[in-house]
Amino acid sequence: MSDPVIEVDDLRMRYGAKDVLTGVDFHVGRGEVVALLGPNGAGKTTTIEILEGFRSRSDGRVRVLGEDPATAPQSWRAGIGIVLQSWRDHGRWSVRALLEHLGEFYAPYSTPERRRPRDTDELLATVGLDGLADRRIAKLSGGERRRLDVAIGIVGRPEVLFLDEPTAGFDPEARRDFHDIVHGLVDLDDTSILLTTHDLAEAEKLADRILILSRGRIVADGSPAQLAREAAGSSEVRWTRGGESFVHADHDATAFVRGLFAQYGEEITDLEVTRSSLEETYMALVHRHEAAEDAVGDLEPTEGAAR
Amino acid sequence: MNPRAHAIKVGVKRGWTEFKLSLRAPDDLSFYLLWAGGLLVFLFLNRHSTVEGTGLSASVVALPGVLAAMIAFGAVVGPSYQLVLEREDGTLLRAKAAPFGLDSYVTGQVVYQFLGVLPMLVLLLVPPVFFLDGLVPRGAVGWLAVLGVVVLGTLAILPVGFIIGSLARKPSHVTTVAILPVMGIAAISGVFFPITAMWAWVQVVAQVFPVYWFGHALRWAFLPDGAGAFEAGGQWNLPGAFAVIVLWGLVGLVLSPRILGRMARRESGSAVEARKAERMQRVG
């Protein structure tokens, strides 16, 4: 991967006696959309807050746009976009007033290649809030507020955008609208996006690459298709021959089907090949990792007792 | 322009926007009008009664104390409450996400809270000019002193509001750590009755805090020269008032950036989320 915008090497985080991150490694390239996927409590939010510079880490090396978020100068913030979930802030402000106010912070960092801030009207059109520019923020619906959150996150035309559980609490329609907005962003300005989610379908829909975080460690890293191949890896082949149904699981379904035809030719009917779904992959990966860790955990006291 | 100066300029604009929005907000307006209205009615009804043994109008004597309490309330309770609320609702975190956003946010708060003291003062100062006789016998010099106390006094104790706002964890704490102390200090600071009516040690304590000195300087402006006899030292002491007010301002200026910074460093999305959840539980 050339020109990584996010580099995380052996990131560790410990709260008191509790290890939340136990050596996280990953890189994100320019223009890439990466989903950090994992069950609740896996350390997704901790990771993203460290990258945002909102939380200090215990150990490891982290670089975002070439700077350590813990010590980066304020100018570094001009290249970072963060989508924060509005709750009740700036309720009295109009949509336009707030976007223009927050956009002003980025004006000193404008370059011919990256004009900052984004034009308010274009921005409103991008997130589908056109026509609501003069609406008071307190009067927006929940979905409209989320669009505003995204607009605020990208008002400074960031090189890297962070989204932490962006669709938590969305209804299916709001979720689909949000996915459309994110797809639109990627095409604009080569923005790299790191998002966290515990929703697998969302990760699959949005990301070029999925990182699965489980118990403070990355247990899988690849495109949705790669991950599906990597895990249990098997596809299911179903067919009928002579009125009888057959099922066979195989790592290389293509070779198996070729052999099947070579042997029986036209006797084969109702052929069906199903790749194991990403969901099955995900569950398999997380469980395999947790089982391995628990096994190690079980061994430790025994060793201690033997000494 | 360097980016930090730019952000501070954005903050001044932010303060002005917030002020304009508050003038249009029904809850803020009714707050101003109810309080000012009540006090004006009180001053109007008492305009002819005199304070025993002095020959001074009770309303003219009361007005400086009321103004002193207003400044203290506005400049301490206002920002502390706002800071707690805006930490809870994520406003502060949004500021933190922008380059030099915190510098800008604090600038905006100073401007907004400072401007926020003004509507009340105008409401309380302008009408009495028409119905109270002998207000501000010193003329232009007196009005300049009033302006000086308002500007200097507000700026001097705004940092106290920011410090309390940084330390309080939820809105209800503001009542305990800001509203009650300010009311207590106002009560012993000669706001409601002359300080000389207090025990000697209470008078000493009151003189440590700026509220007494706001009132002192305002009484100097509003009352005839002879009224100095009812002050703590038995005479006017403007240099003393100036010194105490400026000293509070300096201490606040040194302490508040550190305390604000420490509080702001802890802000993150999950911190806001956690407080939101806690608040939902409290309210629901």
XYZ file of C-alpha atoms in Angstrom:
591
model
C 0.000 0.000 0.000
C 1.564 3.260 -1.059
C 1.230 6.409 0.977
C -0.619 5.215 4.096
C -2.613 7.962 5.812
C -3.173 5.929 8.972
C -0.456 3.728 10.471
C -1.090 1.757 13.635
C 1.635 -0.526 14.953
C 1.363 -2.561 18.124
C -1.184 -0.194 19.652
C -1.913 -1.020 23.263
C -4.388 0.400 25.710
C -4.849 -0.499 29.315
C -7.361 0.938 31.792
C -6.167 0.041 35.251
C -5.745 -3.699 35.216
C -7.881 -4.183 32.116
C -6.213 -4.569 28.714
C -8.527 -3.135 26.082
C -6.136 -3.196 23.123
C -3.411 -5.792 23.103
C -1.320 -5.001 20.042
C -3.396 -3.638 17.163
C -1.696 -3.335 13.754
C -3.146 -1.947 10.545
C -2.560 0.650 7.862
C -5.059 2.610 5.792
C -4.095 3.881 2.347
C -5.157 7.114 0.671
C -8.704 6.954 -0.627
C -9.418 3.658 1.116
C -12.602 2.949 3.055
C -11.884 0.649 5.959
C -14.400 -0.734 8.447
C -13.323 -1.693 11.921
C -15.764 -4.419 12.790
C -16.187 -6.207 16.054
C -18.545 -7.141 18.860
C -19.328 -4.579 21.556
C -16.426 -4.111 23.939
C -13.835 -5.226 21.379
C -12.042 -1.859 21.548
C -13.334 -0.195 18.360
C -14.237 3.117 19.961
C -11.036 3.217 21.986
C -9.022 2.689 18.796
C -10.808 5.380 16.826
C -10.632 7.889 19.700
C -6.874 7.365 19.925
C -6.603 8.046 16.185
C -8.774 11.150 16.547
C -6.404 12.459 19.202
C -9.181 12.448 21.826
C -7.625 9.742 23.975
C -4.048 8.964 24.879
C -2.716 5.453 24.358
C -0.708 3.237 26.698
C 1.819 2.052 24.137
C 2.533 1.512 20.450
C 3.110 3.689 17.419
C 0.304 5.666 15.773
C 0.524 8.070 12.843
C -2.361 9.842 11.158
C -1.375 11.990 8.168
C 2.208 11.526 9.333
C 1.631 12.940 12.835
C 1.205 11.336 16.217
C -2.375 12.312 17.198
C -1.324 12.675 20.847
C 1.179 15.437 20.081
C 0.027 16.756 16.698
C -0.204 20.542 16.290
C -3.626 22.149 15.855
C -3.016 22.511 12.101
C -3.206 18.695 11.896
C -6.893 18.937 12.805
C -7.527 20.741 9.514
C -6.890 17.474 7.658
C -9.078 15.368 9.942
C -12.845 15.065 9.787
C -14.810 13.546 12.631
C -18.471 12.722 12.437
C -19.818 13.280 15.929
C -23.363 12.443 16.755
C -25.212 15.605 17.557
C -27.577 15.343 20.361
C -28.805 18.728 21.382
C -25.872 21.002 20.601
C -26.413 24.264 18.738
C -30.190 23.777 18.809
C -30.822 27.491 18.361
C -28.527 27.838 15.358
C -29.714 27.514 11.807
C -28.168 24.781 9.678
C -26.456 27.340 7.464
C -25.126 29.454 10.338
C -23.515 26.448 12.017
C -21.958 25.056 8.837
C -20.574 28.460 7.931
C -19.262 29.019 11.446
C -17.515 25.635 11.656
C -16.274 25.929 8.077
C -14.485 29.176 8.882
C -11.941 27.320 11.010
C -10.564 25.656 7.878
C -10.159 28.750 5.711
C -6.484 29.334 6.708
C -5.664 25.809 5.489
C -7.084 26.188 2.006
C -4.805 25.189 -0.877
C -5.414 25.265 -4.646
C -5.835 21.456 -4.631
C -8.016 21.367 -1.525
C -10.180 24.427 -1.239
C -11.388 24.870 2.329
C -14.031 25.141 3.587
C -16.518 23.457 1.304
C -19.197 25.719 -0.150
C -22.217 25.522 2.150
C -24.819 25.056 -0.575
C -22.835 22.321 -2.306
C -22.334 20.651 1.039
C -26.053 20.750 1.812
C -26.782 19.195 -1.572
C -24.157 16.477 -0.968
C -25.799 15.333 2.256
C -29.343 15.893 1.028
C -30.233 18.818 3.232
C -30.912 21.302 0.454
C -33.917 23.392 1.302
C -33.263 23.126 5.037
C -30.452 25.686 5.228
C -32.473 28.106 7.318
C -34.130 25.515 9.535
C -33.286 25.703 13.240
C -31.239 22.671 14.206
C -33.539 21.827 17.123
C -36.343 21.451 14.569
C -34.536 18.842 12.431
C -35.642 15.222 12.470
C -33.235 12.584 13.740
C -32.253 11.578 10.208
C -31.703 15.189 9.149
C -29.511 15.729 12.170
C -27.311 12.784 11.183
C -26.917 14.293 7.720
C -25.884 17.518 9.373
C -23.339 15.583 11.444
C -21.832 14.208 8.255
C -21.843 17.657 6.680
C -19.962 19.043 9.693
C -17.492 16.179 9.493
C -16.583 17.015 5.895
C -16.985 20.807 5.883
C -13.182 21.223 6.048
C -12.623 18.838 3.097
C -10.685 16.366 5.276
C -8.127 13.903 3.983
C -9.152 11.395 6.636
C -12.674 10.959 7.957
C -13.526 9.068 11.148
C -16.986 7.648 11.743
C -17.693 5.906 15.034
C -20.813 3.728 14.873
C -22.336 6.169 12.398
C -25.688 4.441 12.021
C -26.349 3.383 15.610
C -30.037 3.930 16.266
C -30.975 4.410 12.604
C -34.056 2.979 11.015
C -33.414 0.984 7.822
C -34.259 3.894 5.540
C -31.982 6.347 7.333
C -29.278 3.713 7.188
C -29.596 3.304 3.440
C -29.531 7.072 2.902
C -26.429 7.279 5.030
C -24.694 4.576 2.997
C -25.440 6.516 -0.178
C -23.865 9.636 1.322
C -20.700 7.765 2.287
C -20.397 6.257 -1.175
C -20.671 9.767 -2.572
C -17.871 10.988 -0.333
C -15.389 8.419 -1.454
C -15.686 9.608 -5.008
C -14.986 13.164 -3.874
C -11.512 14.343 -2.971
C -9.849 10.970 -2.362
C -11.020 10.995 1.256
C -9.847 8.031 3.327
C -12.513 6.764 5.688
C -12.205 4.689 8.837
C -15.502 3.667 10.358
C -16.411 1.423 13.233
C -19.495 -0.715 13.283
C -20.790 -3.886 14.824
C -23.063 -4.372 11.852
C -21.540 -6.748 9.377
C -23.886 -5.929 6.506
C -22.913 -2.297 6.889
C -19.197 -3.068 6.789
C -19.688 -5.201 3.720
C -21.693 -2.526 1.980
C -19.373 0.398 2.709
C -15.833 -0.830 3.029
C -13.073 -1.771 0.609
C -11.453 -3.586 3.475
C -12.709 -4.980 6.761
C -10.664 -5.297 9.928
C -12.176 -7.588 12.512
C -11.308 -6.581 16.040
C -11.866 -9.095 18.773
C -10.740 -8.740 22.359
C -8.321 -5.930 21.616
C -6.620 -7.452 18.584
C -7.131 -7.545 14.825
C -8.053 -11.111 13.963
C -8.755 -10.641 10.267
C -7.891 -8.049 7.636
C -9.085 -8.186 4.037
C -11.747 -7.348 1.490
C -15.171 -8.838 2.195
C -14.545 -11.483 -0.495
C -11.064 -12.318 0.840
C -12.405 -12.743 4.343
C -15.095 -15.099 3.168
C -12.453 -17.201 1.376
C -10.083 -17.109 4.307
C -12.396 -18.367 6.987
C -13.863 -21.822 7.003
C -13.525 -21.067 3.322
C -15.939 -23.664 2.176
C -18.678 -23.354 -0.352
C -21.672 -25.584 -0.396
C -22.508 -27.511 -3.558
C -25.997 -28.984 -3.994
C -27.184 -31.024 -6.938
C -29.625 -33.718 -7.968
C -28.794 -36.925 -9.807
C -31.269 -39.607 -10.621
C -33.961 -38.024 -8.477
C -31.672 -37.988 -5.434
C -30.372 -34.800 -3.742
C -26.730 -34.364 -2.735
C -24.867 -31.799 -0.641
C -21.109 -31.400 -0.510
C -18.898 -28.789 1.201
C -15.608 -27.986 -0.493
C -12.831 -25.371 -0.406
C -12.513 -25.421 -4.185
C -16.053 -25.612 -5.467
C -15.032 -24.958 -9.087
C -12.725 -28.016 -9.227
C -15.309 -30.150 -7.510
C -18.052 -29.199 -9.954
C -15.695 -29.789 -12.905
C -15.047 -33.300 -11.604
C -18.729 -33.853 -11.034
C -19.557 -33.024 -14.658
C -16.661 -35.089 -15.975
C -17.999 -38.100 -14.100
C -21.752 -37.790 -14.596
C -22.227 -35.266 -17.395
C -25.864 -34.646 -18.157
C -27.168 -36.687 -15.240
C -26.519 -33.662 -12.979
C -29.481 -31.320 -12.544
C -30.447 -28.478 -10.151
C -26.821 -27.507 -9.483
C -26.387 -24.817 -6.855
C -23.145 -23.408 -5.392
C -23.314 -21.148 -2.319
C -20.306 -19.378 -0.875
C -20.396 -19.195 2.915
C -21.723 -15.758 3.822
C -19.590 -13.060 5.375
C -21.694 -13.345 8.466
C -20.734 -16.994 8.893
C -17.131 -16.007 8.261
C -17.277 -13.305 10.860
C -18.825 -15.507 13.500
C -16.330 -18.252 12.707
C -13.373 -15.872 12.999
C -14.501 -14.293 16.237
C -15.377 -17.608 17.827
C -12.190 -19.285 16.699
C -10.146 -16.438 18.139
C -12.054 -16.313 21.403
C -11.874 -20.084 21.819
C -8.113 -20.035 21.230
C -7.683 -17.274 23.756
C -9.854 -18.965 26.354
C -7.838 -22.156 25.931
C -4.651 -20.236 26.672
C -6.368 -18.530 29.577
C -7.380 -21.907 31.015
C -3.844 -23.176 30.848
C -2.271 -20.346 32.786
C -3.558 -21.107 36.297
C -2.602 -24.764 35.873
C 0.958 -23.820 35.026
C 1.015 -21.494 38.012
C -0.184 -24.271 40.313
C 2.442 -26.680 39.025
C 5.292 -24.402 39.985
C -3.351 36.161 9.652
C -2.013 33.315 11.754
C -4.452 30.442 12.234
C -4.821 30.946 15.975
C -5.670 34.628 15.638
C -8.089 33.631 12.896
C -9.783 31.116 15.208
C -10.095 33.762 17.934
C -11.745 36.094 15.446
C -14.152 33.272 14.551
C -14.815 32.954 18.300
C -15.728 36.628 18.648
C -18.218 36.175 15.813
C -19.522 33.056 17.509
C -20.123 34.982 20.744
C -21.990 37.676 18.867
C -24.131 35.067 17.050
C -24.958 33.349 20.355
C -25.920 36.695 21.861
C -28.227 37.551 18.963
C -29.801 34.086 19.179
C -30.388 34.487 22.912
C -32.162 37.810 22.355
C -34.598 35.948 20.113
C -35.018 32.967 22.427
C -38.301 33.115 24.362
C -36.885 31.453 27.496
C -33.949 33.871 27.734
C -36.161 36.858 27.054
C -38.728 35.906 29.660
C -35.878 35.419 32.141
C -34.606 38.941 31.509
C -38.037 40.528 31.533
C -39.368 38.745 34.627
C -36.352 39.547 36.782
C -35.895 43.069 35.550
C -39.643 43.699 35.727
C -39.867 42.478 39.312
C -36.914 44.553 40.440
C -38.172 47.643 38.652
C -41.577 47.350 40.315
C -39.800 47.071 43.684
C -37.648 50.122 42.956
C -40.640 52.084 41.671
C -42.823 51.335 44.700
C -40.039 52.345 47.093
C -38.991 55.451 45.197
C -40.314 57.864 47.870
C -39.367 55.968 51.023
C -36.093 56.899 52.646
C -33.556 54.817 54.514
C -33.878 55.595 58.196
C -31.375 58.087 59.524
C -29.865 58.956 56.153
C -32.425 60.856 54.146
C -31.423 58.737 51.115
C -34.027 57.163 48.837
C -34.368 53.444 49.569
C -34.473 52.683 45.862
C -31.326 54.646 45.082
C -29.547 52.825 47.927
C -30.806 49.428 46.731
C -29.997 49.820 43.039
C -26.163 49.544 43.264
C -26.430 46.394 45.364
C -28.891 44.846 42.923
C -26.571 45.638 40.017
C -23.572 44.181 41.876
C -25.484 40.950 42.502
C -26.565 40.831 38.843
C -22.981 41.125 37.618
C -21.829 38.400 39.982
C -24.699 36.125 39.048
C -24.410 36.675 35.327
C -20.644 36.288 35.182
C -20.325 33.252 37.453
C -23.527 31.243 37.163
C -24.027 31.993 33.442
C -20.779 30.528 32.099
C -20.566 27.688 34.615
C -24.025 26.447 33.702
C -23.378 26.903 29.998
C -20.078 25.039 30.157
C -21.604 22.045 31.925
C -24.501 21.918 29.467
C -22.317 22.307 26.395
C -19.948 19.647 27.595
C -22.918 17.358 28.036
C -24.492 18.047 24.661
C -21.246 17.773 22.676
C -20.765 21.443 21.727
C -17.349 21.446 23.343
C -16.296 18.268 21.563
C -17.251 19.799 18.227
C -15.065 22.767 19.052
C -12.225 20.444 19.979
C -12.414 18.715 16.587
C -11.623 21.936 14.697
C -8.149 23.512 14.455
C -7.753 25.936 17.403
C -11.415 25.215 18.113
C -11.051 25.423 21.886
C -9.395 28.844 21.778
C -12.264 29.935 19.616
C -14.891 28.373 21.878
C -13.541 30.070 24.998
C -13.332 33.409 23.179
C -16.933 32.958 22.068
C -18.018 32.206 25.626
C -16.263 35.284 27.019
C -17.895 37.500 24.402
C -21.308 35.890 24.797
C -21.353 35.917 28.595
C -20.071 39.466 28.684
C -22.738 40.648 26.261
C -25.281 38.561 28.147
C -24.891 40.747 31.256
C -25.799 43.856 29.289
C -29.548 43.467 28.531
C -30.293 43.098 32.231
C -28.191 46.148 33.095
C -29.855 48.270 30.451
C -33.289 47.148 31.647
C -32.360 47.961 35.241
C -30.527 51.224 34.608
C -32.536 53.078 32.009
C -36.054 53.183 33.537
C -34.884 54.346 37.008
C -33.254 57.381 35.408
C -36.810 58.596 34.754
C -38.430 57.863 38.102
C -35.630 58.121 40.677
C -34.448 61.576 41.709
C -30.795 62.302 42.369
C -29.481 59.194 40.602
C -25.734 59.428 39.895
C -25.041 62.841 41.409
C -21.503 62.771 40.018
C -22.786 63.012 36.446
C -20.540 61.809 33.616
C -17.780 60.655 35.975
C -20.339 58.587 37.864
C -21.666 56.950 34.699
C -18.088 56.199 33.635
C -17.539 54.492 36.975
C -20.701 52.426 36.435
C -19.437 51.379 33.009
C -16.005 50.584 34.470
C -17.450 48.336 37.183
C -19.640 46.505 34.686
C -16.823 45.876 32.199
C -13.966 45.232 34.592
C -16.096 43.389 37.134
C -17.631 41.029 34.575
C -14.286 40.227 32.964
C -12.631 39.754 36.366
C -15.006 37.054 37.557
C -15.850 35.302 34.270
C -12.851 32.982 34.822
C -14.422 31.912 38.127
C -17.485 30.837 36.151
C -15.312 28.871 33.725
C -13.462 27.177 36.575
C -16.677 26.148 38.312
C -18.116 24.984 34.995
C -15.036 22.830 34.397
C -15.211 21.237 37.822
C -18.972 20.637 38.033
C -19.963 17.305 36.538
C -23.624 17.842 35.811
C -26.071 20.742 35.634
C -27.475 20.094 39.108
C -23.987 20.544 40.590
C -23.984 24.124 39.354
C -26.678 24.944 41.911
C -24.471 23.688 44.728
C -21.120 25.028 43.600
C -22.157 28.268 41.879
C -25.655 29.532 42.669
C -25.630 28.950 46.437
C -22.123 30.368 47.032
C -22.854 33.444 44.923
C -26.105 34.027 46.807
C -24.303 33.552 50.112
C -21.559 35.984 49.190
C -24.106 38.481 47.903
C -26.005 38.213 51.196
C -22.971 39.262 53.260
C -21.720 41.819 50.747
C -24.068 44.659 51.508
C -26.312 43.895 48.554
C -29.547 43.728 50.522
C -28.666 45.931 53.517
C -25.632 48.026 54.531
C -22.568 45.972 55.321
C -22.073 47.881 58.571
C -25.148 46.063 59.891
C -23.065 42.864 59.921
C -20.719 41.532 62.571
C -17.179 42.795 62.146
C -15.736 39.428 61.087
C -18.399 38.992 58.428
C -17.465 42.407 57.071
C -13.852 41.271 56.786
C -14.854 38.088 54.946
C -17.108 40.033 52.581
C -14.277 42.355 51.623
C -12.226 39.438 50.328
C -14.827 38.826 47.602
C -15.409 41.176 44.669
C -19.196 41.492 45.071
C -18.913 43.936 47.968
C -16.497 46.036 45.934
C -18.764 46.073 42.879
C -21.486 47.459 45.115
C -19.062 49.830 46.812
C -17.891 51.398 43.555
C -21.449 51.565 42.241
C -22.697 53.248 45.430
C -19.867 55.748 45.061
C -21.304 56.560 41.642
C -25.001 56.461 42.596
C -25.054 58.095 46.051
C -23.977 61.457 47.463
C -20.462 61.680 48.838
C -21.598 61.548 52.480
C -22.999 58.005 52.076
C -19.426 56.733 52.326
C -19.960 56.702 56.084
C -22.077 53.537 55.743
C -19.299 51.602 53.979
C -17.081 48.995 55.642
C -14.178 51.355 56.364
C -16.451 54.284 57.094
C -15.386 55.978 53.856
C -15.085 55.487 50.084
C -12.157 53.338 48.978
C -12.032 53.201 45.185
C -8.367 52.083 44.955
C -9.253 49.205 47.300
C -12.206 48.253 45.086
C -10.028 48.378 41.990
C -7.271 46.308 43.619
C -9.574 43.509 44.831
C -11.401 43.275 41.491
C -8.185 43.211 39.443
C -6.582 40.674 41.781
C -9.520 38.312 41.317
C -9.231 38.802 37.575
C -5.526 37.974 37.559
C -5.872 34.853 39.701
C -8.716 33.662 37.470
C -6.707 34.382 34.347
C -3.799 32.280 35.613
C -5.877 29.344 36.877
C -8.703 29.051 34.363
C -6.727 28.054 31.221
C -5.167 25.123 33.071
C -8.411 23.907 34.578
C -10.304 24.401 31.317
C -7.556 22.623 29.386
C -7.523 19.676 31.757
C -11.289 19.354 31.513
C -11.262 19.656 27.698
C -8.554 17.013 27.281
C -10.919 14.422 28.716
C -13.643 15.088 26.183
C -14.270 12.403 23.592
C -17.224 10.913 21.773
C -17.605 8.145 24.311
C -17.450 10.628 27.215
C -20.334 12.596 25.685
C -22.190 9.343 24.983
C -21.755 8.200 28.595
C -23.086 11.501 29.977
C -25.978 11.390 27.549
C -26.888 7.919 28.785
C -26.582 9.081 32.384
C -28.774 12.101 31.714
C -31.403 9.985 29.983
C -31.540 7.874 33.104
C -31.788 10.926 35.339
C -34.556 12.511 33.320
C -36.391 9.358 32.265
